[in-house]
CSV table of C-alpha atoms (C1' of nucleotides) in Angstrom, one decimal:
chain,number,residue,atom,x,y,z
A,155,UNK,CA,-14.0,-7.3,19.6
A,156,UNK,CA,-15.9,-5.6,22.4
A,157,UNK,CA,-15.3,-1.9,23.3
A,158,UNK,CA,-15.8,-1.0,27.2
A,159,UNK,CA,-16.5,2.6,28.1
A,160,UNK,CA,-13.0,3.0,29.4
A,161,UNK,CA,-11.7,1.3,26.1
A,162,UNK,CA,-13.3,4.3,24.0
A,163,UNK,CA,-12.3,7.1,26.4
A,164,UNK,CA,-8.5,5.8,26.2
A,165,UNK,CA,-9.3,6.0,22.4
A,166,UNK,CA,-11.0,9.0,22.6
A,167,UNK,CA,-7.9,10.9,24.9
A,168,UNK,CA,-5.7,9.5,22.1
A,169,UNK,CA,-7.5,10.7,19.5
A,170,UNK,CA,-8.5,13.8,21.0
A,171,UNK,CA,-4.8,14.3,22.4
A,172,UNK,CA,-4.1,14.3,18.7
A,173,UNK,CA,-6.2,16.7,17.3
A,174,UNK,CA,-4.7,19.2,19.6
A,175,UNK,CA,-1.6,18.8,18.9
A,176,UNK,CA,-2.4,19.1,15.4
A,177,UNK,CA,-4.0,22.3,15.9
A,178,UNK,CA,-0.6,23.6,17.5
A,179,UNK,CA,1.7,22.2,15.0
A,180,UNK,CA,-0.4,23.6,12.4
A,181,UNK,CA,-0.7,27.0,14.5
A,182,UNK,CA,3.5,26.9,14.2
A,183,UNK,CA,3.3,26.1,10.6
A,184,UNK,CA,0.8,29.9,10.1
A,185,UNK,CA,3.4,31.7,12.3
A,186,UNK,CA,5.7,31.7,8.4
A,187,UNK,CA,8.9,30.0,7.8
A,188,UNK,CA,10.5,28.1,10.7
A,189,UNK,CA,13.7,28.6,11.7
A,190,UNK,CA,15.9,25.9,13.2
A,191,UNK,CA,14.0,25.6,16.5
A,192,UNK,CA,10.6,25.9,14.7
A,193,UNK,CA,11.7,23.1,12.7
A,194,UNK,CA,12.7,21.0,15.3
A,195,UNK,CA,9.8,21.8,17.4
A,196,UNK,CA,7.7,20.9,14.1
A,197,UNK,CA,9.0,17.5,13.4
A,198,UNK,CA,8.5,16.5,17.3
A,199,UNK,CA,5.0,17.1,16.8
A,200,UNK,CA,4.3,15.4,13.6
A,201,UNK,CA,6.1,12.2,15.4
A,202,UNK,CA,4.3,12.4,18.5
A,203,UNK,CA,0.9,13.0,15.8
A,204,UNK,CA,2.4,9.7,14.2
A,205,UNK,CA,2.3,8.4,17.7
A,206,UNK,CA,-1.1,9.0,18.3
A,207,UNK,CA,-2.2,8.0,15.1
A,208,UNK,CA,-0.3,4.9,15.8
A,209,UNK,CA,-1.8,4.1,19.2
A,210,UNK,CA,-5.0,5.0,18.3
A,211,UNK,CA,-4.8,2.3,15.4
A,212,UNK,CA,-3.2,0.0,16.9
A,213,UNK,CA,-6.1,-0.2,19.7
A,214,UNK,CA,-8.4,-0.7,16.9
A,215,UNK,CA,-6.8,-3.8,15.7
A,216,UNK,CA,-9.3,-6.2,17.0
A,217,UNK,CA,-7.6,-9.5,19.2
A,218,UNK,CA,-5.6,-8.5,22.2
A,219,UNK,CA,-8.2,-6.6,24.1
A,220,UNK,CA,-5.8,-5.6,26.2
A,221,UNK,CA,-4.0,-3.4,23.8
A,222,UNK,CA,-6.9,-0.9,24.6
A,223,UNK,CA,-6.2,-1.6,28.2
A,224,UNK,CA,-2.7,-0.7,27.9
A,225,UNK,CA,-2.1,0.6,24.0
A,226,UNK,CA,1.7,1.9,24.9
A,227,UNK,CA,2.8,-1.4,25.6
A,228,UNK,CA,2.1,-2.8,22.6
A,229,UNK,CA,4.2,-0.1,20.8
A,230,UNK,CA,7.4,-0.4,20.0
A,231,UNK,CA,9.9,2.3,19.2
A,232,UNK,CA,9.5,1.8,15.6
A,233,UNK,CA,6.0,1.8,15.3
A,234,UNK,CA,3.6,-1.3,16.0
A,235,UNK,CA,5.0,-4.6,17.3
A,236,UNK,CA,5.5,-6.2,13.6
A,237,UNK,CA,4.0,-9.0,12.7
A,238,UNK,CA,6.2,-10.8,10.2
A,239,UNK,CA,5.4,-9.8,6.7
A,240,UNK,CA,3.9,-12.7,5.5
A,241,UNK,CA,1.0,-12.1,7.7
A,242,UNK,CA,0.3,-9.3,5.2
A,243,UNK,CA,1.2,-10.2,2.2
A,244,UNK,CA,1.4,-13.0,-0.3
A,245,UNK,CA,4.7,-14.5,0.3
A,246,UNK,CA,6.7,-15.9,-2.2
A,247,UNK,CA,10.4,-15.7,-2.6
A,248,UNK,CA,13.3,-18.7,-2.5
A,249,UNK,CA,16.5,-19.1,-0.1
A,250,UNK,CA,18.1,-16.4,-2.0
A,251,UNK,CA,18.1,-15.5,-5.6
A,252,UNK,CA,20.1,-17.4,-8.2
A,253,UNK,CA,21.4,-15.2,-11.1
A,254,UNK,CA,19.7,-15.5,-14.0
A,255,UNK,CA,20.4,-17.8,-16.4
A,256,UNK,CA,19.4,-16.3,-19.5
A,257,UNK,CA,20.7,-12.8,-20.8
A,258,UNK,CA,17.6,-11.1,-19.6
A,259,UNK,CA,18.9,-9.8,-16.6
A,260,UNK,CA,20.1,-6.5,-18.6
A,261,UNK,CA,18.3,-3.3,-17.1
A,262,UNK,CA,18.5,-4.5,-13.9
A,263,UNK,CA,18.7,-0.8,-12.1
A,264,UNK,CA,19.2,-2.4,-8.4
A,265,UNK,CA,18.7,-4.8,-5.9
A,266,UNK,CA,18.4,-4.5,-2.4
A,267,UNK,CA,17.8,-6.8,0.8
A,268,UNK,CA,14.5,-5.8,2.5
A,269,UNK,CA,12.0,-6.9,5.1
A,270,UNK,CA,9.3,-4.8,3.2
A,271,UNK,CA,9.6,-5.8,-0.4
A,272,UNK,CA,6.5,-4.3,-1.0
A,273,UNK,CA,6.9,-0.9,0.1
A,274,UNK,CA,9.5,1.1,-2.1
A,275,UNK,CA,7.1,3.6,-3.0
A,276,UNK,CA,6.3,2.6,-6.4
A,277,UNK,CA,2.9,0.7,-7.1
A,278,UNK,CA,3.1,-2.3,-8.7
A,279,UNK,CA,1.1,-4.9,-10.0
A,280,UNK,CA,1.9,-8.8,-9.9
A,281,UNK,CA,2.2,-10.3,-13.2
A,282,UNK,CA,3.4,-13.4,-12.5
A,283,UNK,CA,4.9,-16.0,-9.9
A,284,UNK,CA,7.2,-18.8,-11.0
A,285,UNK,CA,9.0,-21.3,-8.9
A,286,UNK,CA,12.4,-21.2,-9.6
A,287,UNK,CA,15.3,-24.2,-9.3
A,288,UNK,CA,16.6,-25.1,-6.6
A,289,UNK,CA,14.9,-22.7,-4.4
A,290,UNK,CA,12.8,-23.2,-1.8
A,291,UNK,CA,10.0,-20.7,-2.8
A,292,UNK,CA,8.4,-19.4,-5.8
A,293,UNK,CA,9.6,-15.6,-7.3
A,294,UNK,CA,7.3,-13.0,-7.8
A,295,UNK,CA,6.9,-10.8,-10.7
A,296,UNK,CA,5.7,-7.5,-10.7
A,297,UNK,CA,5.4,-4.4,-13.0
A,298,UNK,CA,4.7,-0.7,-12.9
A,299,UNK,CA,1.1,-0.5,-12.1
A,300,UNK,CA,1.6,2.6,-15.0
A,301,UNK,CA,2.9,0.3,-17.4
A,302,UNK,CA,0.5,0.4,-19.8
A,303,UNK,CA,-1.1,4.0,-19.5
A,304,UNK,CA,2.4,5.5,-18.9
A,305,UNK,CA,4.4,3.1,-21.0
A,306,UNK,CA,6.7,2.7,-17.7
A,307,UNK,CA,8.7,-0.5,-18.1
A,308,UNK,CA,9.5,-0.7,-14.8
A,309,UNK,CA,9.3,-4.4,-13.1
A,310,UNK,CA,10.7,-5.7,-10.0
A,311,UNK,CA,11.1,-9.5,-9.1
A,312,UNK,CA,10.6,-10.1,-5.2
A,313,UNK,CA,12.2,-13.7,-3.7
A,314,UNK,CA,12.1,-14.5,-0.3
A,315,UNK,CA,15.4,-15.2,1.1
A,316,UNK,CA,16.0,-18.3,3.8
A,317,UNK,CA,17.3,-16.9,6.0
A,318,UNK,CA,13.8,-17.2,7.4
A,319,UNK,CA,14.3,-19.2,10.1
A,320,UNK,CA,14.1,-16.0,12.3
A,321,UNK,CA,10.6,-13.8,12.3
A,322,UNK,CA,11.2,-11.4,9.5
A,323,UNK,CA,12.1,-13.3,6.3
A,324,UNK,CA,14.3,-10.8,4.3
A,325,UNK,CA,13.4,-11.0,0.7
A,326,UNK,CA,15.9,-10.1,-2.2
A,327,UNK,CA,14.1,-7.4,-4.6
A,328,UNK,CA,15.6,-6.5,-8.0
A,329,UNK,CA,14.6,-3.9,-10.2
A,330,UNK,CA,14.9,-3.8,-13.9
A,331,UNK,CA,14.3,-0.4,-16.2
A,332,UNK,CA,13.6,3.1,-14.7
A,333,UNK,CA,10.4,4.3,-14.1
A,334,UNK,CA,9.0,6.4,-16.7
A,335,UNK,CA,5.9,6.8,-15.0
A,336,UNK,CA,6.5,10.0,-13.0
A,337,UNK,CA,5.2,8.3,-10.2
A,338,UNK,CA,7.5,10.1,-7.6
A,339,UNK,CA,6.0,13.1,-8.9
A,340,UNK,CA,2.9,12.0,-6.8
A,341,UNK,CA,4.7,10.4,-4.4
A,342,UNK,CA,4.7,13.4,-1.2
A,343,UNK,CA,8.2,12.9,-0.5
A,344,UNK,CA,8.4,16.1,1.3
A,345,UNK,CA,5.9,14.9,3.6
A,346,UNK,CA,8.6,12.4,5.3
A,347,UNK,CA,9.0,15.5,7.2
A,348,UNK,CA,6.0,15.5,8.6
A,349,UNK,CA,4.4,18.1,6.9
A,350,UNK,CA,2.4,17.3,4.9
A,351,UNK,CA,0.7,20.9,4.0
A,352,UNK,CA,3.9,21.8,2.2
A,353,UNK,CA,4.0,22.4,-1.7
A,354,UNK,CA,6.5,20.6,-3.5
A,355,UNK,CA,9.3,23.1,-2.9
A,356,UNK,CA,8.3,22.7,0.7
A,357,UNK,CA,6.3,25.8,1.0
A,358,UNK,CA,3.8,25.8,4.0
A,359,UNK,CA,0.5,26.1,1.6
A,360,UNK,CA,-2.6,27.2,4.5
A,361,UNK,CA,-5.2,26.2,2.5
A,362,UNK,CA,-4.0,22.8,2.4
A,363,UNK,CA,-3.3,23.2,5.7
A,364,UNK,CA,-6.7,24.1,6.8
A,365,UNK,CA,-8.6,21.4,4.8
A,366,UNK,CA,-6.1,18.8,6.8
A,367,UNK,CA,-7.4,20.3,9.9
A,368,UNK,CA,-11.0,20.6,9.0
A,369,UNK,CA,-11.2,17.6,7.7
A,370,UNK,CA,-9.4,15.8,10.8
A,371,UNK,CA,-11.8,17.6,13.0
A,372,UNK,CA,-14.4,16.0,10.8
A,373,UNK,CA,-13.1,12.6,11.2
A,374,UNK,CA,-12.2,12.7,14.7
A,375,UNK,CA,-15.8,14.3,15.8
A,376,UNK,CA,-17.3,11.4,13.7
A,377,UNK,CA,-15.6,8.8,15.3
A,378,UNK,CA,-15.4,9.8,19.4
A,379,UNK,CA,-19.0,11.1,19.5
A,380,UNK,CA,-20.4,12.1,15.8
A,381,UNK,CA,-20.5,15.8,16.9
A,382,UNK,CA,-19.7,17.9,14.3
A,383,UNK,CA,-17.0,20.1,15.0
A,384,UNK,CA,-17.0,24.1,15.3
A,385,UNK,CA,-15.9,25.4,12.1
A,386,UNK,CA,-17.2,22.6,9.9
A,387,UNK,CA,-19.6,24.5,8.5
A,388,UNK,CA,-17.2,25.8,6.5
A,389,UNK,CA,-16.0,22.5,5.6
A,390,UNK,CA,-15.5,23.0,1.4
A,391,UNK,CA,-15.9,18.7,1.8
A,392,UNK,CA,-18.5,16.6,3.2
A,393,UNK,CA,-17.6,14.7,6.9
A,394,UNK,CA,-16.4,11.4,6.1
A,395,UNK,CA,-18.8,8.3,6.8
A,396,UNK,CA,-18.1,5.6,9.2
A,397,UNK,CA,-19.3,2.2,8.1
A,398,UNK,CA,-19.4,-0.3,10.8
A,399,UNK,CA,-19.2,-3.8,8.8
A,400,UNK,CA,-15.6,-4.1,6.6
A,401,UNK,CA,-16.4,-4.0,2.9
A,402,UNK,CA,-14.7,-3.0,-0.1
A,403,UNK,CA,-15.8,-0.3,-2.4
A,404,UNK,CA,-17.6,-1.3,-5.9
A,405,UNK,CA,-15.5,-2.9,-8.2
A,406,UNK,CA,-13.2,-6.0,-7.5
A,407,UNK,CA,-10.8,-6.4,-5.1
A,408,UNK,CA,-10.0,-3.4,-2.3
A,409,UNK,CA,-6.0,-3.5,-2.0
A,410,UNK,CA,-6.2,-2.3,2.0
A,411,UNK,CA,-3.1,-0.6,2.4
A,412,UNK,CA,-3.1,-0.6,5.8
A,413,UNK,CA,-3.7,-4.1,5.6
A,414,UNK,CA,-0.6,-4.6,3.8
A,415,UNK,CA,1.7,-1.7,5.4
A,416,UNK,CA,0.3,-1.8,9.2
A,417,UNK,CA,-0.1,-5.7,9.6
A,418,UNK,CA,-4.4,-5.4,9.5
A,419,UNK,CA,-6.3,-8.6,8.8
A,420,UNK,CA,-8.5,-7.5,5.5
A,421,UNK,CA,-11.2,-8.9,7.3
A,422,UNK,CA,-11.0,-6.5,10.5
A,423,UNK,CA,-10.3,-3.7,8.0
A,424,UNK,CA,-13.5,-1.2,8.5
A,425,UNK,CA,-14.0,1.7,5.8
A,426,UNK,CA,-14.2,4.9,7.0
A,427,UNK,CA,-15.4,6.3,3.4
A,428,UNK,CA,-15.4,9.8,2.7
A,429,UNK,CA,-18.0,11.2,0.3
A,430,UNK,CA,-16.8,12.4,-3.3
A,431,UNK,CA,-14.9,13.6,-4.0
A,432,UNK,CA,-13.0,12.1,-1.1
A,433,UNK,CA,-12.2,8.2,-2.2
A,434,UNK,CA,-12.9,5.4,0.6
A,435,UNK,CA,-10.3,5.5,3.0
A,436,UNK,CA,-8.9,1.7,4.8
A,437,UNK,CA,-8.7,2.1,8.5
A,438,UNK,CA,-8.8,-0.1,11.1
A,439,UNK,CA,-12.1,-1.6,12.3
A,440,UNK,CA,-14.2,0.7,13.8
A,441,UNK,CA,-15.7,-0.4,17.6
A,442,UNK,CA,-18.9,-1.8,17.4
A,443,UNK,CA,-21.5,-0.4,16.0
A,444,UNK,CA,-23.5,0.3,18.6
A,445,UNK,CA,-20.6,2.9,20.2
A,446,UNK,CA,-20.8,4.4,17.0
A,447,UNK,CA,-22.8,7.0,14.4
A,448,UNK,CA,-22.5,4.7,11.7
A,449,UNK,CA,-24.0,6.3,8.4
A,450,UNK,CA,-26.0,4.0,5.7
A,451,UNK,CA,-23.5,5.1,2.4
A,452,UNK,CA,-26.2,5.7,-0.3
A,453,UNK,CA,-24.0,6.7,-3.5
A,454,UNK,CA,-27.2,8.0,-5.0
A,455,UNK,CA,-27.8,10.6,-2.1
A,456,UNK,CA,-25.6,13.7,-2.8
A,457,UNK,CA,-26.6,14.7,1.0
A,458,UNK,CA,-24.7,12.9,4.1
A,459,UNK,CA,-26.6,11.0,6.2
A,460,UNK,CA,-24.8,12.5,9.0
A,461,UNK,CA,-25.7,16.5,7.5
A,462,UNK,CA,-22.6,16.7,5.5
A,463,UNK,CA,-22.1,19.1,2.6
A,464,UNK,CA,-23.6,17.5,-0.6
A,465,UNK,CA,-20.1,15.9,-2.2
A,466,UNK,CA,-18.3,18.6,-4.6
A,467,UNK,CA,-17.4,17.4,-8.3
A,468,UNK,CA,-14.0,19.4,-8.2
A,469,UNK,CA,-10.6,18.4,-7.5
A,470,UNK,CA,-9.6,17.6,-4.0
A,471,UNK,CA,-7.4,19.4,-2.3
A,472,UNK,CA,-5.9,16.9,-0.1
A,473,UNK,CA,-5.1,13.9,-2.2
A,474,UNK,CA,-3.6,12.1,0.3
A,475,UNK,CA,-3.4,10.6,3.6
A,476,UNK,CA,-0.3,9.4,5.6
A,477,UNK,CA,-0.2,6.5,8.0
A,478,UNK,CA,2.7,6.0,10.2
A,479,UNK,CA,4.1,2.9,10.3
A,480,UNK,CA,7.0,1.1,11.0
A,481,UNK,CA,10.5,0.8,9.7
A,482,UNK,CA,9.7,-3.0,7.5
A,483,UNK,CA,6.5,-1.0,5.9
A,484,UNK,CA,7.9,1.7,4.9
A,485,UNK,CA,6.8,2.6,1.5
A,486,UNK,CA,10.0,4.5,1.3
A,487,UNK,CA,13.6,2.7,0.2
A,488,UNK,CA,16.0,2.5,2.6
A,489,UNK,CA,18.5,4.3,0.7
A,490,UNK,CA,16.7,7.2,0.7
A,491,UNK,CA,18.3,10.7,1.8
A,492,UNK,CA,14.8,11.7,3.0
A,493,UNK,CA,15.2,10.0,6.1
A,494,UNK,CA,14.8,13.6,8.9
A,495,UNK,CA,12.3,12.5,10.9
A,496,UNK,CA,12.1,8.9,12.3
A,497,UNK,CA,8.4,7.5,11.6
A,498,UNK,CA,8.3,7.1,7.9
A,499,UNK,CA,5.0,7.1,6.7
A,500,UNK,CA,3.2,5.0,4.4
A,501,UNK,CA,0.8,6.7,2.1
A,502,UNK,CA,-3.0,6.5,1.1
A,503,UNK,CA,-3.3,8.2,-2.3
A,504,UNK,CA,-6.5,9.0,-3.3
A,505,UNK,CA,-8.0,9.7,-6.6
A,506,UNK,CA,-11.0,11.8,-7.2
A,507,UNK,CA,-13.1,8.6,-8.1
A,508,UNK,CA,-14.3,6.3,-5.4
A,509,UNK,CA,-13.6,4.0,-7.6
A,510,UNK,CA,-10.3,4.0,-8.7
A,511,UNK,CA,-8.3,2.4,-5.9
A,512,UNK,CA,-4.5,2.3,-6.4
A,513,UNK,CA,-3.0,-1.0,-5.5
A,514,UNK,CA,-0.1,0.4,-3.0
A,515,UNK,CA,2.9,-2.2,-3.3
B,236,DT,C1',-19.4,-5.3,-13.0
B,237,DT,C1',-14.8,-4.1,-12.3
B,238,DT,C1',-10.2,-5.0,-11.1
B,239,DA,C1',-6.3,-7.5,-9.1
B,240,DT,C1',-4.3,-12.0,-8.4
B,241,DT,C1',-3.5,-16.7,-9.5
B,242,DT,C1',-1.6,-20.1,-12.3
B,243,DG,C1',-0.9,-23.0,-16.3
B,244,DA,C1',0.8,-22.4,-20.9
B,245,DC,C1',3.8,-20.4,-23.9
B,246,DC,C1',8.1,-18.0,-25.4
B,247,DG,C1',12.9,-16.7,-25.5
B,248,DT,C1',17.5,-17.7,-24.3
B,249,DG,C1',21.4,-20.4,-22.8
B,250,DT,C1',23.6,-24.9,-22.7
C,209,DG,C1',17.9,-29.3,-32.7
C,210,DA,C1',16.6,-30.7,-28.0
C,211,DC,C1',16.2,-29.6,-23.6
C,212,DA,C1',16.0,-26.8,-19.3
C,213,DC,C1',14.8,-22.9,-17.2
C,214,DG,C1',13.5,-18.1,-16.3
C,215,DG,C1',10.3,-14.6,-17.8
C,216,DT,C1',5.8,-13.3,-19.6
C,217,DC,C1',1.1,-13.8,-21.1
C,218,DA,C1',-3.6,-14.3,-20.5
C,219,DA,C1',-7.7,-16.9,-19.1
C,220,DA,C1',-9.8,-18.1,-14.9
C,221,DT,C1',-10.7,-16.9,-10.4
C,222,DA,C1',-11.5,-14.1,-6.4
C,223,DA,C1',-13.0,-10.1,-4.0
DNA sequence: TTTATTTGACCGTGT
DNA sequence: GACACGGTCAAATAA
């Protein structure tokens, strides 16, 4: 993928287009509580941020140079032109799914037809794949990725159904036993409004607010030009790092969840990596190096490359990052009541170890 | 070295 | 009790 100097100024309007917008959303958020109109005029902004983000992404994706000739067309109302799922993700699945034959279909807490059978919010880890009778593909097993620290007994089974003779193969998931794991506790549900520097009650909470922002002035500076921002000085977290070649952080296997949610080859995935105690963060491939400040990550240097704040050991304050995404990788069931803006988001959580990457379903 | 996925083997249940 | 089949385990493998 080559980037022309008109390529990275589109990207660069798009990205800087962004940033103010964020500035004014989060300049409506300070004013205090919203009323109706504040509300509304809040939750256009965090779409049209959604937007951008989604644009700006999306012209990343390496292929089609012309999407960075002409992002917008490339986006559709529901986010990127999907690819089909299994582009992203292991398929597996049959025509449809057969009842089950012995008696152990007792705790089965729902089941639901999806395009996204990976994205319900929950974190699971496969456990198993097994071709079942009489159907055309294998069925998945998966459990709560908490189901040994947390004792959740939560599993799913996933099964493609054939009705795939169209682009989206629809896959029947079924859940068996609550979760036990509190993982919706984590789960920013109150971010589907597109706030996302709200408490849990849906307070506005500045400070959160204002990391957001420095730290999105961090990133952005870092990728258009590697200027560091007015204000960042005060940045209580080091600049994120740009790598320019698409590895995975130490220790096994990198689950990319934009790879999965967004439709990005794993190969084409760059890092943009923020220092402790920020964990890496999967974005989509980065232009060429040359175009920009790429930073050599040495783990064993406290100091940025780039003349970032030496990483802090304590708990971050934003432990999460929200992608927008389409409607078939959403991480959020389609059921849901949360459903008041229209670009549901898939989520990045971090943890305070670069280490400790959660596999997002 | 760590961690997630794959996959063959094993287990439990229904017929 | 034998067999078939779905569900689970765990070693091997991959990243």
């Amino acid at each position: 993928m080559t980037f022309g100097q008109e390529a990275i100024e589109k990207l660069s309007q798009e990205l800087v287009g962004g940033y103010d917008l964020n500035a004014r959303l989060l300049a409506l958020l300070r004013r205090g509580p919203l009323d109706g109109r504040g509300q509304e005029a809040a939750v256009a902004m965090s779409q049209e941020l959604s937007r951008v983000f989604m644009v700006s992404l999306f012209m990343l994706r390496p292929g089609d140079s012309s999407r960075m000739a002409a992002p917008g067309a490339a986006i559709t109302e529901g986010g990127i032109d999907q690819r089909t799922p299994t582009n992203d993700i292991p398929i597996c699945g049959g025509e449809e799914v057969a009842p089950t034959r012995k008696g152990r279909g007792n705790g089965v807490t729902g089941k639901e037809i999806t395009a996204s059978p990976h994205s319900d919010g929950y974190q699971w880890r496969k456990y198993g794949q097994k071709n079942i009778q009489n159907r055309k593909f294998a069925r998945c097993y998966y459990k709560c990725m908490f189901s040994h620290d947390r004792g959740c007994r939560a599993k799913k089974t996933v099964q493609q159904q054939d009705t795939s003779s169209g682009r989206r193969p629809m896959f029947q998931v079924t859940y068996v036993n609550e979760h036990k794991c509190q993982q919706e506790a984590v789960l920013p549900r109150e971010s589907i409004g597109g706030n996302k520097h709200t408490t849990s009650s849906g307070h506005f909470d500045p400070q959160r607010a204002k990391l957001d922002d420095d730290v999105m002035a961090s990133c952005l500076a870092m990728v258009i030009g590697g200027a560091t921002p007015a204000g960042l000085s005060s940045l209580s977290s080091p600049p994120p790092v740009v790598r320019a070649s698409p590895s995975a952080p130490a220790g096994g296997r990198t689950p990319s969840l934009l790879g999965v949610s967004m439709g990005l080859d794993e190969t084409t995935v760059a890092e943009i990596s923020c220092r402790s105690p920020f964990a890496p963060v999967k974005a989509p491939a980065a232009p060429s190096s040359s175009s920009l400040p790429v930073e050599a990550i040495n783990s064993s240097d406290p100091t940025p490359a780039g003349g970032g704040l030496p990483g802090s050991t304590e708990a971050m304050a934003m432990d999460e990052i929200y992608f927008p995404c389409g409607p078939p990788f959403s991480p959020f069931p389609a059921q849901s009541s949360i459903h008041s803006v229209d670009v549901p988001m898939a989520v990045a959580r971090f943890t305070d170890t670069d280490s400790a990457w959660p596999y997002y379903s």
